[in-house]
Short mmCIF file of C-alpha atoms in Angstrom, two decimals:
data_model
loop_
_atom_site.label_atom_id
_atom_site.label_comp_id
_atom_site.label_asym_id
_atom_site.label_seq_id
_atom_site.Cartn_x
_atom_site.Cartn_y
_atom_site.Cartn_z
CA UNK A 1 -50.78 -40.65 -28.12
CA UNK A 2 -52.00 -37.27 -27.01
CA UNK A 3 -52.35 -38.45 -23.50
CA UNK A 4 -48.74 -39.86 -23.59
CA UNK A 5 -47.77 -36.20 -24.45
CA UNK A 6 -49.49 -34.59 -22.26
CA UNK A 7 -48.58 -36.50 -19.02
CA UNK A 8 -44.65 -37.33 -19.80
CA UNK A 9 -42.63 -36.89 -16.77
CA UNK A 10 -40.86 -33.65 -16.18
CA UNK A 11 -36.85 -33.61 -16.75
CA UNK A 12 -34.92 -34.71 -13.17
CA UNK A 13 -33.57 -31.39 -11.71
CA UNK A 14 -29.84 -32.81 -12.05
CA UNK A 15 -28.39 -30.44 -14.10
CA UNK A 16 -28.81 -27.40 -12.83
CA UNK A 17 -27.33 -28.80 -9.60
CA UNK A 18 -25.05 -30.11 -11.61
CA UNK A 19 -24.15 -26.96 -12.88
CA UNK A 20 -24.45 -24.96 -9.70
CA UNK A 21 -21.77 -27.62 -8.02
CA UNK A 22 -19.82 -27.02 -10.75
CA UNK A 23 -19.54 -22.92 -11.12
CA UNK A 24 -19.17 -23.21 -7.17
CA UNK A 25 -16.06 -25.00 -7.93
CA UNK A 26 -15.00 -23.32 -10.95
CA UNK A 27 -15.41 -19.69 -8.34
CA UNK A 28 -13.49 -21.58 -5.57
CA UNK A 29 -10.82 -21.86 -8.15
CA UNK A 30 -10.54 -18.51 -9.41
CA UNK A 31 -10.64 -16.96 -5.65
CA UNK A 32 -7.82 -18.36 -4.36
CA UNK A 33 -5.69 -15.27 -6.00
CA UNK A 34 -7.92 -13.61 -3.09
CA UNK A 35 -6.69 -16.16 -0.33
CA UNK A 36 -4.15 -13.41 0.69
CA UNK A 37 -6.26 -10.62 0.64
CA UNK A 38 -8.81 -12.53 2.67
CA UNK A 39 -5.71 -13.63 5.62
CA UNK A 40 -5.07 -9.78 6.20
CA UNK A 41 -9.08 -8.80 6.95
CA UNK A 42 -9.11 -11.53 9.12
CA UNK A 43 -5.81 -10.53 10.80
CA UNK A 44 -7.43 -7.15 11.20
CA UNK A 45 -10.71 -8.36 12.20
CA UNK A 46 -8.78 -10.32 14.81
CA UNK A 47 -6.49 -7.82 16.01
CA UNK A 48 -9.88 -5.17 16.45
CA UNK A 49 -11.55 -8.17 18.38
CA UNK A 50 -8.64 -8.54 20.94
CA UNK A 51 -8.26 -4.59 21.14
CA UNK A 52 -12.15 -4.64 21.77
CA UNK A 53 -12.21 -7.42 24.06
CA UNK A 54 -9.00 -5.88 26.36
CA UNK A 55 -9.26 -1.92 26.03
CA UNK A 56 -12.87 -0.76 25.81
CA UNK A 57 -14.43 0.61 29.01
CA UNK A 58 -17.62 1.91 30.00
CA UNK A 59 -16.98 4.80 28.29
CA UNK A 60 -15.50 4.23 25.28
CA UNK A 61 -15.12 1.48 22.98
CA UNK A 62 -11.44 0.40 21.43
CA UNK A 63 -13.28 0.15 18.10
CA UNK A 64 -14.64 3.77 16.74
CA UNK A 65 -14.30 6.24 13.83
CA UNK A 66 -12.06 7.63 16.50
CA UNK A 67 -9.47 4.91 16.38
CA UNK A 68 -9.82 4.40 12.56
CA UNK A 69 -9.14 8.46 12.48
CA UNK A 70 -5.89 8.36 13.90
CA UNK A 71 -4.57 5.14 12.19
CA UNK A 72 -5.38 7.43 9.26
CA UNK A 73 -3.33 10.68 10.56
CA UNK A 74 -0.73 8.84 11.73
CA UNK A 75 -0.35 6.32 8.67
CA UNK A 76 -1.34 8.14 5.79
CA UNK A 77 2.37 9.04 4.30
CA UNK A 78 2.95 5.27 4.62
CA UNK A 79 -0.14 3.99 2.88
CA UNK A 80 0.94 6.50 -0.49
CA UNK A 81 4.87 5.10 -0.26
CA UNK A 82 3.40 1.38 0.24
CA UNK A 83 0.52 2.08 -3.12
CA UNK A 84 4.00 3.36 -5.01
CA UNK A 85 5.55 0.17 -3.86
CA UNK A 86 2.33 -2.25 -4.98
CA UNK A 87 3.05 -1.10 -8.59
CA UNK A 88 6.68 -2.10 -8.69
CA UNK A 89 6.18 -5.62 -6.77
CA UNK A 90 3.56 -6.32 -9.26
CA UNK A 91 5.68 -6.24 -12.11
CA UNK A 92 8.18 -8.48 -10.35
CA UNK A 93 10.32 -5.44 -8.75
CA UNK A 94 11.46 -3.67 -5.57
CA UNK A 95 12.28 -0.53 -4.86
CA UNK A 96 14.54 0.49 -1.83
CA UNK A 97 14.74 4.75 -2.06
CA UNK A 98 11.57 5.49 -0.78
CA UNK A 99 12.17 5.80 2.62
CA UNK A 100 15.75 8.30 1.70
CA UNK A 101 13.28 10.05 -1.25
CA UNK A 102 11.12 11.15 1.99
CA UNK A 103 14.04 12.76 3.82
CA UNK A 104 15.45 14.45 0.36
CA UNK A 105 11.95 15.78 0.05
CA UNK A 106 11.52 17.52 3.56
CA UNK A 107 14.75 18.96 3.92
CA UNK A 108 14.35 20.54 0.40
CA UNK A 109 10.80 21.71 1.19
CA UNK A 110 12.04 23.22 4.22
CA UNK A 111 15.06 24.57 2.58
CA UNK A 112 12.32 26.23 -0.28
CA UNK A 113 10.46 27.70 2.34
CA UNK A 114 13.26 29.17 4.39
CA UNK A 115 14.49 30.74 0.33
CA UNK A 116 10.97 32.19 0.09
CA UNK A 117 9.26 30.21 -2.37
CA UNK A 118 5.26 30.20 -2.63
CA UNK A 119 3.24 27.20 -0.96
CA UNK A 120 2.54 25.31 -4.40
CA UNK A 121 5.81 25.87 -6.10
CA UNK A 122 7.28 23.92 -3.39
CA UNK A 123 4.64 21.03 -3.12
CA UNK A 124 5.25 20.87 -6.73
CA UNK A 125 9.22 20.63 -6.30
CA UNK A 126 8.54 18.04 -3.62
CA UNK A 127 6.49 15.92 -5.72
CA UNK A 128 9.38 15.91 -8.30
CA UNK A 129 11.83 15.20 -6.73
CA UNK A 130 10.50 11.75 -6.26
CA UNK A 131 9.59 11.61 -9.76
CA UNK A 132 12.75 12.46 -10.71
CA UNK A 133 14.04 9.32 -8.60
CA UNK A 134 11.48 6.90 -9.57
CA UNK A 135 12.46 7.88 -13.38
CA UNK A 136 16.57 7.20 -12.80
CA UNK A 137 15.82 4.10 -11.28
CA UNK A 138 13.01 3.02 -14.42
CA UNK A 139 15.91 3.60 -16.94
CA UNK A 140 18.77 1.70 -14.92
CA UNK A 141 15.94 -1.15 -14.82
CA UNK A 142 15.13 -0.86 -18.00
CA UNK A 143 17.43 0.82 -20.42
CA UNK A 144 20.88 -0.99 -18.90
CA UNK A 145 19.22 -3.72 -17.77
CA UNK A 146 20.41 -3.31 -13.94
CA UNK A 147 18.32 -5.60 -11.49
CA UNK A 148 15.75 -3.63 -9.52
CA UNK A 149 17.69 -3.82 -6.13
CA UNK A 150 21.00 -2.48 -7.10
CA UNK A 151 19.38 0.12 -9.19
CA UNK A 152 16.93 1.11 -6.19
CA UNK A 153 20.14 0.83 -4.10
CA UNK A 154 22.26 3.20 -6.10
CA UNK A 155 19.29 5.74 -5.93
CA UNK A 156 18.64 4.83 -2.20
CA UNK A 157 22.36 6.50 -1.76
CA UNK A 158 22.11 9.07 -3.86
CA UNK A 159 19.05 10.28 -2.29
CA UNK A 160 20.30 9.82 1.13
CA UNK A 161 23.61 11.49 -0.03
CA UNK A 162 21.83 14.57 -1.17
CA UNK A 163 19.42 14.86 1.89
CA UNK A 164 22.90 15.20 3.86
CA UNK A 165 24.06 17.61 1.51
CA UNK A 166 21.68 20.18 1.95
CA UNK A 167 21.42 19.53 5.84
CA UNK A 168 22.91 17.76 8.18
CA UNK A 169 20.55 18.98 10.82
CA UNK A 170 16.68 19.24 11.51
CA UNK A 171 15.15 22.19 9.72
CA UNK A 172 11.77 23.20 11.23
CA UNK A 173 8.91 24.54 8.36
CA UNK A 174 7.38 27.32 9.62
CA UNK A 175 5.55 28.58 6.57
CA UNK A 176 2.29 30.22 7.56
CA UNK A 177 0.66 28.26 4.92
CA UNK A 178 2.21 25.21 5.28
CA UNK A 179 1.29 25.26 9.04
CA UNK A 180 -2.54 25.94 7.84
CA UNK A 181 -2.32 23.04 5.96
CA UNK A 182 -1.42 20.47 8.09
CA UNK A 183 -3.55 22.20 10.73
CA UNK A 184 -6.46 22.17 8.68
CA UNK A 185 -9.15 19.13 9.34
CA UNK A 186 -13.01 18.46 9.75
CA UNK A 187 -14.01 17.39 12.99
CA UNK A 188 -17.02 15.06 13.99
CA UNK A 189 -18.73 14.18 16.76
CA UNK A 190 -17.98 15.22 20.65
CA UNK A 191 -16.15 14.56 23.65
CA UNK A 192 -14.40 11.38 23.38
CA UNK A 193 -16.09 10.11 20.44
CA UNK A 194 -14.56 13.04 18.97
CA UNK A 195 -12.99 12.01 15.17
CA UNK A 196 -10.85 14.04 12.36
CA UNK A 197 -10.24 13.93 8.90
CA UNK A 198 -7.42 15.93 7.62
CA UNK A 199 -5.28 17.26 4.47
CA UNK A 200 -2.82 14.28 4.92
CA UNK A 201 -6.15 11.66 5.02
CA UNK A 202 -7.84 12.89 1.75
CA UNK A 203 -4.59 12.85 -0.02
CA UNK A 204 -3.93 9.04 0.89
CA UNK A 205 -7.36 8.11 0.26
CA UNK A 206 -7.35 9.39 -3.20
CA UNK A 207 -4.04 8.36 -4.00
CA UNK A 208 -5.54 4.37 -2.88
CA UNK A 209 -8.80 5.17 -5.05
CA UNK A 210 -6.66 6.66 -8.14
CA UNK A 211 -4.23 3.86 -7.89
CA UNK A 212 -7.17 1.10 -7.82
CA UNK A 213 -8.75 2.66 -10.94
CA UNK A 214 -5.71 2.19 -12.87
CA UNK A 215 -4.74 -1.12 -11.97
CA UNK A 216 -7.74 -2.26 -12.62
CA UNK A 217 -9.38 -0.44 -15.31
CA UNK A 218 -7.13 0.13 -17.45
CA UNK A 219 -4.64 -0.84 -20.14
CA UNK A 220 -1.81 0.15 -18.34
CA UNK A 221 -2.81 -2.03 -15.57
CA UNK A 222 -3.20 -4.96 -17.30
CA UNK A 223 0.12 -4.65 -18.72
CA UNK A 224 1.80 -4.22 -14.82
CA UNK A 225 -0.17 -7.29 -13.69
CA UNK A 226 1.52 -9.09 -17.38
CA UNK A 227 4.35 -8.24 -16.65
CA UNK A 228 4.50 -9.88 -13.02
CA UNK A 229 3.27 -12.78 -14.37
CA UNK A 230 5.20 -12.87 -18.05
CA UNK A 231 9.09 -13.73 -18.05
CA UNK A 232 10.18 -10.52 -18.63
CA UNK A 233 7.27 -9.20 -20.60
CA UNK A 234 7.24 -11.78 -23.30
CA UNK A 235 3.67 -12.67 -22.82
CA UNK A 236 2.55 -9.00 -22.58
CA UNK A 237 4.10 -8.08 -25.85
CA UNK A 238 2.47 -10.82 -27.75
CA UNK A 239 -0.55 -9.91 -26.30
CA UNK A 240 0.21 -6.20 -28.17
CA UNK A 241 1.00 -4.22 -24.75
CA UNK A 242 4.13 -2.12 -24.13
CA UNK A 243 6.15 -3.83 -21.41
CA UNK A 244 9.23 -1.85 -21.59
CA UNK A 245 7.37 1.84 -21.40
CA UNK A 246 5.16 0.41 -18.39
CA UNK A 247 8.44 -1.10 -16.23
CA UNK A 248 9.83 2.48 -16.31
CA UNK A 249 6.12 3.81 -15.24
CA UNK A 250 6.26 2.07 -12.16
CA UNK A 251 9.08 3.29 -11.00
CA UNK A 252 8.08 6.92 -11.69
CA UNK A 253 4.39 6.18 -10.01
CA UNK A 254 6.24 5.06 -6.48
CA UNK A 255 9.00 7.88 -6.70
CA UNK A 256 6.08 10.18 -7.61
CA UNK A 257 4.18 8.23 -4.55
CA UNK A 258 7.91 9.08 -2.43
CA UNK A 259 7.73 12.56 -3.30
CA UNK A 260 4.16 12.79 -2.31
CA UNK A 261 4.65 10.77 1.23
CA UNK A 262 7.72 12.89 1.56
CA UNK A 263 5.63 16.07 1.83
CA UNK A 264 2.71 14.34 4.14
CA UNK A 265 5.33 13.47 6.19
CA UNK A 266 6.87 17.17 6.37
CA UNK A 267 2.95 17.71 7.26
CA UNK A 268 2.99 15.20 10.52
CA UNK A 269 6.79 16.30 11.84
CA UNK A 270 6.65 20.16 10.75
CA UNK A 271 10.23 19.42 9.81
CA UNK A 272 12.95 18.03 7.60
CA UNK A 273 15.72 15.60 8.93
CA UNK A 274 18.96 13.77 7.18
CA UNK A 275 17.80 10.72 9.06
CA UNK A 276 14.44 10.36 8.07
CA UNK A 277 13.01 7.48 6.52
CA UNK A 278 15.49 4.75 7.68
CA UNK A 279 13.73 2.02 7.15
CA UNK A 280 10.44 3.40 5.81
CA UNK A 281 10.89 1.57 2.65
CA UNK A 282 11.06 -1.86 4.30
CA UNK A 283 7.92 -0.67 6.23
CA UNK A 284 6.23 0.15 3.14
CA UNK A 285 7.39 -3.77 1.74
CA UNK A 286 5.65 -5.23 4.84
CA UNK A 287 2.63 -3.64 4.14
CA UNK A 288 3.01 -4.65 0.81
CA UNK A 289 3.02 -8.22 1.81
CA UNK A 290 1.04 -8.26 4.64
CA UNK A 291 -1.50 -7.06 1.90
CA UNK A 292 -1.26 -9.53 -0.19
CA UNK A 293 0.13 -8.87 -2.80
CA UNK A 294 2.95 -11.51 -3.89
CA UNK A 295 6.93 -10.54 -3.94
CA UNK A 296 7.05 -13.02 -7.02
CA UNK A 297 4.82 -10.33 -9.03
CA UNK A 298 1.33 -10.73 -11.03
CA UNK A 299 -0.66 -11.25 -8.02
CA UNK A 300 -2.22 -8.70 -5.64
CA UNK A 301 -4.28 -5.67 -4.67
CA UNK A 302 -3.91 -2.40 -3.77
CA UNK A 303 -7.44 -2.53 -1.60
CA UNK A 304 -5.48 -4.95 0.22
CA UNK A 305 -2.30 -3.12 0.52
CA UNK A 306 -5.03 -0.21 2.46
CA UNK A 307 -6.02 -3.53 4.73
CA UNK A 308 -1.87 -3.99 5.31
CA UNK A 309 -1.48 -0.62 6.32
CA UNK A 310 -4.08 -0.80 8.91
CA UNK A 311 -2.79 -3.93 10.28
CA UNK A 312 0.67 -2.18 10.30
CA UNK A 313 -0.65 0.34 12.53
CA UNK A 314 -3.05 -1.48 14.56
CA UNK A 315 0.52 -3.28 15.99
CA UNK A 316 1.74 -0.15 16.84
CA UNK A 317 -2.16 1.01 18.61
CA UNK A 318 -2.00 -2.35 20.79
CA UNK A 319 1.60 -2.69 21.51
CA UNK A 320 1.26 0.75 23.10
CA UNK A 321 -1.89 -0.08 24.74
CA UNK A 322 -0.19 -3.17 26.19
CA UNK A 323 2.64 -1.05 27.80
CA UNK A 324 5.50 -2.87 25.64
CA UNK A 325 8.81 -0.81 24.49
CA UNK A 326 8.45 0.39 21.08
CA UNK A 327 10.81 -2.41 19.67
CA UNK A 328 8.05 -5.18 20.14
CA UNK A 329 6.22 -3.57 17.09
CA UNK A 330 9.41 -4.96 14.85
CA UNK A 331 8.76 -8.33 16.72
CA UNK A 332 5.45 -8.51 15.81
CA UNK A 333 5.33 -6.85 12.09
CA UNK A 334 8.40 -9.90 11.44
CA UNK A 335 5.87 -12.38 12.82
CA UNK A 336 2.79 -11.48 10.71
CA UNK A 337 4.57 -11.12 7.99
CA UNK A 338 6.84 -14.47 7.90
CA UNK A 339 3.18 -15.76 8.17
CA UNK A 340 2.35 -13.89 5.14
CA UNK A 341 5.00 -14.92 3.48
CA UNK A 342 4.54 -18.31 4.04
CA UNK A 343 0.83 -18.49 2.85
CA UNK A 344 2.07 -17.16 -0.33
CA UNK A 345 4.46 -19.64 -0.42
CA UNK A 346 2.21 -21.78 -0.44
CA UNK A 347 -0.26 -20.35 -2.97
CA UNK A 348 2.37 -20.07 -5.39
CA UNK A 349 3.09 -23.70 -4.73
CA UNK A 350 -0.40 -24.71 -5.04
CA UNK A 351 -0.97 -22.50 -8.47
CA UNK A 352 2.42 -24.56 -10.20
#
């Protein structure tokens, strides 16, 4: 009997195969939300192989800090506007004033500056202005229960209104300190591996890193990501979460973003214009998209809006490169992102 014991065969490794096989699945599953996400770094990985491939020379490679740098500089009041704009399409929304908040911003900073007004009385003034827009269009949305699009719209004109208002006319900045500050950077490296970091950069950056904290760890993003995916919050408020407080939130983060991407932009031009901004907030949308996040709400990243913005630029880097007339870049940017679009067609699709 003892001998029976002692030599019984051991247990057939099935299940934790079995079990492997079956998390493997289970994780396939769960990551398709990241299917999206995943399409834009391999858009960008692509797009950096063919600049690599056609544009690097003996001397220089297409891909550096260098390149990176200036996608940065150039890009950076587009990747706050297009963070603003991940919080509204999350819930479900859209938001169409950004791009007119910008040009009410630098014409009134410019306007400050020419009054007199200290350096951080005016950033502050900048900042809420947007605010102030992002707020008006939260309590249309939510208070008289006007859709997103007409409420964005009505602010849009108002915005665009007021920036004619004060000027009609470009209005250089020539503040000592605001010249400082959009002079100011940190340089690395020499010669033509030479690469920057500036003001604009580090605002951008933390404005990503702040925004991925909070919609990720933390109530408040929860309740955005409920809301995209609830029928107008019914799911969130069972769930004990404030849907109507958080709808107008998002609409005061991206006019707050605005305000902010209005100033960085004063920061690149040196100037205020009526006309500025046309068009920036569809730009900001395409990033959006091209991101990954989904225009139907609940889904998405702001990481991956980051990854959108560099493929947004990185058109702009190779059409130039290539010689083309500026209008390609629209030809292109419409192209990636009707592919975008139709990938989360299909995920949505896939997930019913």
């Amino acid at each position: 009997m003892t001998d029976q014991l002692t030599h019984a065969p051991a247990p057939a490794p099935e299940r934790p195969v079995r079990r492997r096989l079956a998390g493997l699945v289970q994780l396939a599953h769960l990551d398709r939300r990241f299917l999206p996400v995943l399409g834009t770094v391999l858009t960008l990985v692509l797009m950096l192989g063919v600049g690599q491939s056609r544009y690097s020379t003996s001397r220089s490679d297409f891909i550096s800090m260098k390149l990176f740098s200036n996608l940065m500089i150039d890009n950076s009041y587009l990747l706050v506007l297009a963070v603003g704009m991940t919080f509204v399409i999350l819930t479900g929304g859209i938001d169409l004033s950004v791009g007119a908040v910008v040009a009410l911003v630098g014409l009134v900073v410019a306007k400050l500056f020419t009054a007199g007004l200290p350096l951080p009385v005016v950033l502050v003034v900048g900042v809420l202005i947007g605010t102030a827009c992002g707020l008006l269009i939260g309590v249309l949305v939510q208070v008289f229960d006007i859709q997103p699009f007409i409420a964005s719209l009505a602010v849009m004109f108002l915005a665009r209104g007021l920036a004619n208002v004060v000027s009609t006319s470009s209005l250089a900045i020539k503040d000592e300190g605001f010249a400082a500050l959009a002079s100011w950077s940190l340089k690395f490296g020499e010669g033509r591996t030479t690469w920057r970091i500036n003001a604009s950069i580090l605002i951008a950056v933390a404005v990503l890193l702040i925004a991925f904290v909070v919609l990720h760890y933390t109530r408040f993003g929860r309740t955005v990501y409920g809301l995209g995916a609830s029928d107008r919050g019914t799911a969130v408020s069972l769930m004990g979460l404030r849907p109507a407080r958080t709808r107008i939130w998002v609409y005061v983060i991206s006019g707050t973003c605005a305000g902010i991407a209005g100033i960085l932009f004063a920061l690149y031009t040196k100037s205020g214009y009526n006309l500025t901004g046309i068009g920036m907030e569809l730009d900001a949308i395409a990033a959006v998209v091209i991101g990954g996040t989904l225009l139907s709400g609940g889904v998405g990243f702001v990481l991956g809006t980051g990854a959108g913005v560099l493929v947004y630029g990185l058109i702009q880097v190779l059409i130039a490169r290539e010689g083309l007339d500026s209008w390609w870049t629209r030809v292109f940017i419409g192209g990636v992102l009707l592919l975008f679009v139709m990938l989360q067609r299909l995920i949505v699709a896939r997930r019913r």
